[in-house]
Coordinates of C-alpha atoms in Angstrom, one line a residue:
M1 CA -14.6 6.8 20.9
T2 CA -17.5 4.5 20.7
G3 CA -21.1 4.4 19.8
S4 CA -22.9 5.5 16.6
F5 CA -20.6 8.5 16.0
L6 CA -17.6 6.2 15.6
A7 CA -19.0 5.1 12.2
G8 CA -21.3 8.1 11.7
D9 CA -21.4 10.6 9.0
W10 CA -18.1 12.4 9.7
R11 CA -16.1 13.4 6.6
G12 CA -12.5 14.5 6.9
W13 CA -10.1 14.9 9.8
H14 CA -6.8 16.4 10.7
A15 CA -4.2 15.4 13.2
D16 CA -3.4 18.7 14.8
A17 CA -4.2 19.1 18.5
M18 CA -6.9 21.8 18.0
R19 CA -8.9 19.6 15.6
T20 CA -8.5 16.5 17.7
T21 CA -9.8 18.4 20.7
A22 CA -12.8 19.7 18.7
V23 CA -13.5 16.1 17.5
V24 CA -13.5 14.8 21.1
A25 CA -15.8 17.6 22.2
F26 CA -18.2 17.1 19.4
S27 CA -18.2 13.4 19.8
S28 CA -19.2 13.7 23.5
L29 CA -22.0 16.1 22.6
F30 CA -23.2 13.8 19.9
L31 CA -23.3 10.8 22.2
L32 CA -25.2 12.8 24.8
V33 CA -27.8 14.0 22.2
T34 CA -28.2 10.4 20.9
A35 CA -28.7 9.0 24.4
C36 CA -31.3 11.7 25.2
S37 CA -33.2 11.3 22.0
G38 CA -33.4 7.5 22.2
A39 CA -31.8 7.2 18.8
S40 CA -30.5 3.8 17.7
S41 CA -26.9 3.0 18.4
E42 CA -26.6 0.7 15.4
P43 CA -23.5 1.9 13.5
V44 CA -23.7 3.2 10.0
Q45 CA -21.1 0.9 8.3
S46 CA -20.6 2.9 5.1
A47 CA -19.0 5.9 6.7
P48 CA -15.4 6.3 8.0
P49 CA -14.7 6.4 11.7
V50 CA -13.2 9.3 13.5
T51 CA -9.4 9.4 13.8
S52 CA -7.8 10.5 17.0
K53 CA -4.5 10.2 18.9
P54 CA -4.4 7.2 21.3
A55 CA -4.4 7.7 25.0
V56 CA -2.5 4.5 25.6
S57 CA 0.1 2.2 24.0
K58 CA 3.5 3.9 23.4
L59 CA 5.8 3.0 20.6
K60 CA 9.6 2.9 20.5
V61 CA 11.1 4.2 17.3
E62 CA 14.8 3.5 16.5
Q63 CA 16.8 4.4 13.5
V64 CA 18.4 1.4 11.9
T65 CA 20.3 3.2 9.2
A66 CA 20.3 6.4 7.2
G67 CA 21.6 7.6 3.9
L68 CA 18.9 6.1 1.7
E69 CA 17.2 7.8 -1.2
H70 CA 13.4 7.3 -1.4
G71 CA 13.5 3.9 0.2
W72 CA 10.5 2.1 -1.5
D73 CA 10.4 -1.4 0.0
V74 CA 12.0 -3.7 2.5
G75 CA 12.7 -7.4 2.4
F76 CA 14.2 -9.6 5.1
L77 CA 16.8 -12.3 4.4
P78 CA 17.0 -15.5 6.4
D79 CA 20.2 -14.4 8.1
G80 CA 18.6 -11.2 9.5
K81 CA 20.0 -8.8 6.9
I82 CA 17.6 -6.5 5.1
L83 CA 17.3 -5.5 1.5
V84 CA 15.9 -2.0 0.7
T85 CA 14.9 -0.8 -2.8
Q86 CA 15.3 2.9 -3.6
R87 CA 13.4 4.6 -6.3
P88 CA 16.4 6.1 -8.2
G89 CA 17.4 2.5 -9.1
K90 CA 19.5 1.6 -6.1
L91 CA 19.6 -1.5 -3.9
A92 CA 21.0 -1.5 -0.3
L93 CA 21.9 -4.2 2.1
V94 CA 21.5 -3.3 5.8
D95 CA 23.4 -5.4 8.3
G96 CA 22.8 -4.2 11.9
G97 CA 23.3 -0.5 11.5
T98 CA 25.6 -0.7 8.5
K99 CA 24.4 0.0 5.0
R100 CA 26.2 -0.8 1.8
D101 CA 25.2 -0.7 -1.8
V102 CA 24.4 -3.9 -3.7
T103 CA 25.7 -3.7 -7.3
A104 CA 23.0 -4.4 -9.9
D105 CA 22.3 -3.2 -13.4
F106 CA 19.3 -0.9 -13.2
S107 CA 20.3 1.1 -16.2
D108 CA 17.0 0.2 -17.9
V109 CA 14.9 1.6 -15.0
L110 CA 13.0 4.8 -15.9
V111 CA 13.5 7.1 -12.9
R112 CA 10.9 9.8 -13.4
G113 CA 8.1 11.2 -11.2
E114 CA 6.6 8.4 -9.2
G115 CA 8.3 5.7 -11.2
G116 CA 11.6 3.9 -10.7
L117 CA 12.7 0.9 -8.6
M118 CA 9.7 0.3 -6.4
G119 CA 8.2 -2.7 -4.6
M120 CA 10.0 -5.9 -3.7
V121 CA 9.5 -9.3 -2.1
I122 CA 12.0 -11.9 -1.1
S123 CA 11.2 -15.3 -2.7
K124 CA 9.7 -18.0 -0.5
D125 CA 12.6 -20.3 -1.5
F126 CA 15.3 -17.7 -1.0
A127 CA 17.4 -20.0 1.2
T128 CA 18.1 -22.2 -1.9
S129 CA 17.4 -19.9 -4.8
R130 CA 18.6 -16.6 -3.4
E131 CA 16.0 -14.9 -5.5
F132 CA 13.9 -11.8 -5.0
I133 CA 11.4 -9.9 -7.1
T134 CA 11.2 -6.2 -7.8
C135 CA 8.6 -4.0 -9.5
Q136 CA 10.2 -1.4 -11.7
T137 CA 9.5 1.0 -14.6
H138 CA 11.3 0.0 -17.8
K139 CA 12.7 2.2 -20.6
E140 CA 14.4 1.6 -23.9
G141 CA 16.7 4.5 -24.7
D142 CA 14.8 7.5 -23.2
N143 CA 11.4 6.1 -23.9
A144 CA 9.0 4.6 -21.3
V145 CA 8.0 1.0 -22.3
D146 CA 6.2 -0.5 -19.4
I147 CA 6.2 -1.5 -15.7
R148 CA 7.5 -5.0 -15.1
L149 CA 8.2 -7.5 -12.4
V150 CA 11.8 -8.7 -12.5
T151 CA 13.3 -11.7 -10.8
W152 CA 16.9 -11.2 -9.4
R153 CA 19.5 -13.5 -7.7
L154 CA 21.6 -12.1 -4.9
S155 CA 25.2 -13.3 -4.8
E156 CA 26.4 -15.5 -2.0
D157 CA 28.4 -12.6 -0.5
N158 CA 25.4 -10.2 -0.8
A159 CA 27.5 -7.8 -2.8
S160 CA 25.7 -8.0 -6.1
A161 CA 22.5 -9.0 -7.8
T162 CA 22.0 -10.5 -11.2
K163 CA 18.9 -10.4 -13.3
V164 CA 17.3 -13.8 -13.7
K165 CA 14.4 -12.9 -15.9
D166 CA 11.4 -10.6 -16.6
L167 CA 8.7 -12.3 -14.6
L168 CA 5.8 -10.2 -16.0
T169 CA 5.9 -7.4 -18.5
G170 CA 3.3 -5.2 -20.0
L171 CA 2.0 -3.3 -17.0
P172 CA 1.1 0.2 -18.4
V173 CA 3.4 3.1 -17.7
N174 CA 3.0 6.8 -18.0
S175 CA 6.0 8.6 -19.5
S176 CA 5.8 11.1 -16.5
G177 CA 5.9 8.2 -14.1
R178 CA 2.5 9.1 -12.6
H179 CA 0.6 6.4 -10.7
S180 CA 3.2 3.7 -11.3
G181 CA 2.2 1.6 -8.3
C182 CA 3.6 -1.0 -7.5
R183 CA 3.5 -3.2 -4.4
P184 CA 4.0 -7.0 -4.5
T185 CA 3.1 -9.2 -1.5
F186 CA 2.8 -12.9 -0.9
G187 CA -0.7 -14.2 -0.1
A188 CA -1.4 -16.7 2.6
D189 CA -1.5 -19.4 -0.1
G190 CA 1.8 -18.4 -1.7
A191 CA 0.2 -16.5 -4.6
L192 CA 2.0 -13.3 -5.6
L193 CA -0.4 -10.3 -5.1
V194 CA 0.6 -7.1 -6.9
G195 CA -1.1 -3.8 -6.5
T196 CA -0.8 -1.5 -9.6
G197 CA -1.6 2.1 -10.5
D198 CA -3.8 3.2 -13.3
T199 CA -0.9 5.4 -14.7
A200 CA -3.3 8.3 -14.9
R201 CA -5.0 6.8 -18.1
P202 CA -8.7 7.0 -18.0
Q203 CA -9.6 3.6 -19.5
H204 CA -7.3 1.4 -17.5
P205 CA -9.1 0.9 -14.2
Q206 CA -12.3 -0.6 -15.8
D207 CA -10.5 -2.3 -18.7
R208 CA -10.0 -5.9 -17.5
T209 CA -7.6 -6.5 -20.3
S210 CA -5.2 -3.9 -18.9
L211 CA -3.0 -4.6 -15.9
G212 CA -3.2 -1.0 -14.6
G213 CA -5.4 0.0 -11.7
K214 CA -5.7 -3.6 -10.4
V215 CA -4.6 -6.1 -7.9
L216 CA -3.0 -9.0 -9.7
R217 CA -2.7 -12.6 -8.5
I218 CA 0.0 -14.6 -10.2
D219 CA 2.5 -17.5 -9.8
A220 CA 5.7 -16.1 -8.4
K221 CA 7.9 -18.4 -10.4
T222 CA 6.3 -18.1 -13.8
G223 CA 4.2 -14.9 -13.8
N224 CA 1.3 -16.9 -15.0
P225 CA -2.3 -16.6 -13.7
L226 CA -3.3 -19.0 -11.0
P227 CA -5.9 -21.6 -11.9
D228 CA -8.4 -20.4 -9.3
N229 CA -8.3 -16.8 -10.3
P230 CA -11.7 -15.2 -10.7
F231 CA -11.3 -14.5 -14.5
I232 CA -9.3 -17.6 -15.4
T233 CA -11.8 -18.6 -18.1
S234 CA -11.2 -15.4 -20.0
A235 CA -9.5 -15.7 -23.4
N236 CA -7.3 -12.7 -22.5
P237 CA -4.2 -13.6 -20.5
N238 CA -4.1 -10.2 -18.7
E239 CA -7.7 -10.6 -17.5
Q240 CA -6.8 -14.1 -16.3
R241 CA -4.2 -12.5 -13.9
L242 CA -6.7 -10.1 -12.2
F243 CA -7.8 -10.5 -8.6
T244 CA -9.7 -7.2 -8.4
Y245 CA -10.1 -4.1 -10.6
G246 CA -11.4 -0.5 -10.6
H247 CA -8.5 0.9 -8.6
R248 CA -6.7 4.3 -8.9
N249 CA -3.3 3.8 -7.4
V250 CA -2.7 0.9 -5.0
Q251 CA 0.3 1.6 -2.8
G252 CA 0.0 -1.0 -0.1
V253 CA -1.0 -4.7 -0.1
T254 CA -1.0 -6.9 3.0
V255 CA -2.6 -10.1 4.2
R256 CA -4.3 -10.5 7.6
P257 CA -2.6 -13.3 9.5
G258 CA -4.7 -16.3 10.1
T259 CA -7.5 -15.2 7.8
G260 CA -6.2 -14.9 4.2
Q261 CA -8.0 -11.5 4.0
V262 CA -6.3 -9.1 1.6
F263 CA -6.2 -5.4 2.5
T264 CA -5.0 -2.5 0.3
A265 CA -4.1 1.1 0.8
E266 CA -4.9 3.4 -2.2
H267 CA -4.4 7.0 -3.1
G268 CA -7.5 9.1 -3.8
P269 CA -7.4 12.3 -6.1
T270 CA -8.0 15.3 -3.8
I271 CA -10.3 13.4 -1.4
D272 CA -10.9 9.8 -0.2
D273 CA -7.7 7.8 0.1
E274 CA -9.0 4.3 0.8
V275 CA -8.4 1.3 2.8
N276 CA -10.1 -1.7 1.1
L277 CA -10.8 -5.3 1.8
E278 CA -10.2 -7.1 -1.5
R279 CA -12.8 -9.6 -2.8
A280 CA -11.9 -11.9 -5.7
G281 CA -13.3 -10.6 -9.0
A282 CA -14.8 -7.4 -7.5
N283 CA -14.9 -4.0 -9.0
Y284 CA -13.8 -1.1 -6.7
G285 CA -15.5 1.6 -8.8
W286 CA -12.8 4.0 -10.0
D287 CA -13.6 5.2 -13.5
P288 CA -12.1 8.5 -14.6
S289 CA -13.3 7.7 -18.2
K290 CA -16.9 8.0 -17.1
G291 CA -17.9 4.8 -18.8
G292 CA -15.6 5.4 -21.7
T293 CA -17.2 8.8 -22.6
E294 CA -14.1 10.8 -21.5
T295 CA -10.7 10.6 -23.2
S296 CA -9.2 12.9 -20.5
Y297 CA -8.4 11.8 -17.0
D298 CA -11.4 13.1 -15.1
E299 CA -10.6 13.0 -11.4
S300 CA -13.9 14.6 -10.4
V301 CA -15.6 11.2 -10.3
P302 CA -16.0 9.4 -6.9
M303 CA -13.3 6.9 -5.9
T304 CA -16.1 4.3 -5.7
D305 CA -18.7 5.2 -8.3
K306 CA -21.8 3.5 -7.0
Q307 CA -24.1 5.3 -9.4
R308 CA -22.3 3.9 -12.5
F309 CA -21.3 0.6 -10.8
P310 CA -24.0 -0.3 -8.2
D311 CA -22.2 -3.5 -7.3
A312 CA -18.8 -1.8 -6.7
V313 CA -17.2 -2.6 -3.4
G314 CA -17.1 0.4 -1.1
P315 CA -14.1 1.2 1.1
L316 CA -13.7 0.1 4.7
W317 CA -12.4 3.6 5.5
T318 CA -11.5 6.9 3.7
T319 CA -9.7 10.1 4.6
G320 CA -12.9 12.0 3.7
E321 CA -12.4 15.6 2.4
I322 CA -8.6 15.5 2.4
T323 CA -5.9 13.1 1.3
E324 CA -3.0 11.8 3.3
A325 CA -1.4 9.8 0.4
I326 CA -1.5 6.6 2.4
C327 CA 1.0 4.1 1.3
G328 CA 2.4 0.9 2.8
A329 CA 0.2 -1.5 4.8
E330 CA 1.1 -4.2 7.3
F331 CA -0.3 -6.0 10.3
L332 CA 1.2 -6.0 13.8
T333 CA 1.8 -9.6 14.8
G334 CA 3.0 -11.1 18.0
S335 CA 1.9 -11.0 21.7
Q336 CA 4.6 -8.4 22.4
W337 CA 2.2 -5.8 20.9
G338 CA -0.3 -6.3 23.7
T339 CA -3.6 -4.5 22.9
L340 CA -2.2 -3.4 19.5
E341 CA -1.7 -7.0 18.2
G342 CA -3.6 -7.5 15.0
S343 CA -3.8 -3.8 14.2
L344 CA -3.3 -2.7 10.6
A345 CA -0.5 -0.2 10.3
V346 CA -0.6 2.2 7.3
T347 CA 2.0 4.8 6.4
A348 CA 1.3 8.2 4.9
L349 CA 3.4 10.2 2.5
K350 CA 1.7 13.6 2.4
G351 CA 0.3 13.2 5.9
Q352 CA 3.7 12.2 7.3
K353 CA 2.1 9.9 9.9
L354 CA 1.5 6.3 10.9
L355 CA -2.2 5.2 11.2
L356 CA -3.2 2.2 13.2
F357 CA -6.6 0.5 12.4
R358 CA -8.4 -1.8 14.7
L359 CA -10.6 -4.2 12.7
D360 CA -13.4 -6.6 13.7
E361 CA -13.4 -10.2 12.5
T362 CA -15.1 -9.3 9.2
G363 CA -12.5 -6.7 8.4
K364 CA -14.6 -3.6 9.3
V365 CA -12.7 -0.7 10.9
T366 CA -13.7 0.0 14.5
E367 CA -11.1 2.5 15.5
V368 CA -8.2 4.5 14.0
T369 CA -5.4 6.0 16.0
L370 CA -2.4 8.2 15.3
P371 CA 0.7 7.3 17.3
P372 CA 2.1 10.6 18.5
E373 CA 5.7 9.2 18.2
F374 CA 5.4 10.0 14.5
D375 CA 3.9 13.5 14.7
D376 CA 6.1 15.8 12.6
K377 CA 9.3 13.8 13.3
F378 CA 10.2 11.7 10.4
G379 CA 8.6 13.3 7.3
R380 CA 7.1 11.3 4.5
L381 CA 6.6 7.6 5.3
R382 CA 6.5 4.9 2.6
A383 CA 7.3 1.2 3.2
V384 CA 6.0 -0.7 6.3
R385 CA 6.9 -4.3 6.7
S386 CA 6.8 -6.7 9.6
G387 CA 10.2 -8.2 10.3
P388 CA 11.0 -11.8 11.5
D389 CA 11.5 -10.3 14.9
G390 CA 7.9 -9.0 15.0
A391 CA 9.0 -5.3 14.7
L392 CA 7.7 -2.9 12.1
Y393 CA 10.3 -1.6 9.7
I394 CA 9.4 1.8 8.0
T395 CA 11.2 3.8 5.4
T396 CA 11.1 7.6 5.1
S397 CA 10.8 9.1 1.6
E398 CA 12.1 12.7 1.7
G399 CA 14.6 12.0 -1.1
K400 CA 17.7 12.9 0.9
D401 CA 19.3 11.0 3.8
D402 CA 16.2 8.8 4.2
K403 CA 16.0 6.5 7.1
L404 CA 15.0 2.9 7.9
L405 CA 13.2 2.9 11.2
R406 CA 12.4 0.0 13.6
V407 CA 9.2 0.3 15.6
T408 CA 8.5 -1.9 18.7
P409 CA 6.2 -1.6 21.7
G410 CA 7.3 1.1 24.1
A411 CA 7.8 0.7 27.8

């Protein structure tokens, strides 16, 4: 679909065949009316594009392994093996199609609601350090303490992992586990970017001394803020670690190859899941405290409250009047993807689908498609990471016998 309707005032969409057919028909009618009326074809950049199923580009989806439980994130070792974190405090090593548990002490992980063992990245110097970093909720006794980044070392035989240190502590936590985040990703410059949730606390997103509802930018070895961070001159060490703020629940963080652009996927309340392009120091406008006047978590406010924060950065795309619970985010890289190369892939939990976004050079969304290979076949989808072989690796998150999937271009 092209023309002004692509970025026109269309709110909400569904993936079923009847709705898709209606959208196509309405789009054609709109374009015909526009042409006859002599209306401008200049796109309205503030509105989300229509989502439809693609007419071309097939995908091949293979099961790598099964028997996971809420696979949360995926990391690739230099020898081709794959680590998978699982929310109940489990770590798996996948070698070919074989999965085995990695022994590690996760007894202090609070597994409750949306919290548990979550995001992970393999350290840049893994070949010599054998280190990786996880994001996990932390408890003492039965009490929730915080969410923290933890550095681990994998044994030479890959059978066990030992805690090296707490890399960063003090991320807020909700005792119910709600809005725990938490996705770490390496930036193009080696900085560790971490998307966090607001833990359903009204003050956190706009409070720059809180690490909740933010994208953090820190040193992966020390957990310290980086010297070129936007708030590095602040007297508060938490504020020094911020890259962006005003978020609700960032679930996906990825970097566009060759550009350094940082994109995030974020859960909305009952509307407006968002895909955002992050700008250093920017406010993304989520404020369930209504400027500090509310002590309850008021989710009736806009995801990007331009009335309260005129300079807030608006989303590149939203789900409109529904939510899909979009989650992981990753770019398709390599010429093997053909016309899909450079697309942004985003998984959906509630929506149980994969979305592919085409972007222009500035990062604006020009088209969104839904690969039919994922229609009602794999359930809730959480992690999506690009492997060293150029394939996409996706985890399901049904909670029982979850899968690790490998996605490549089809014939």
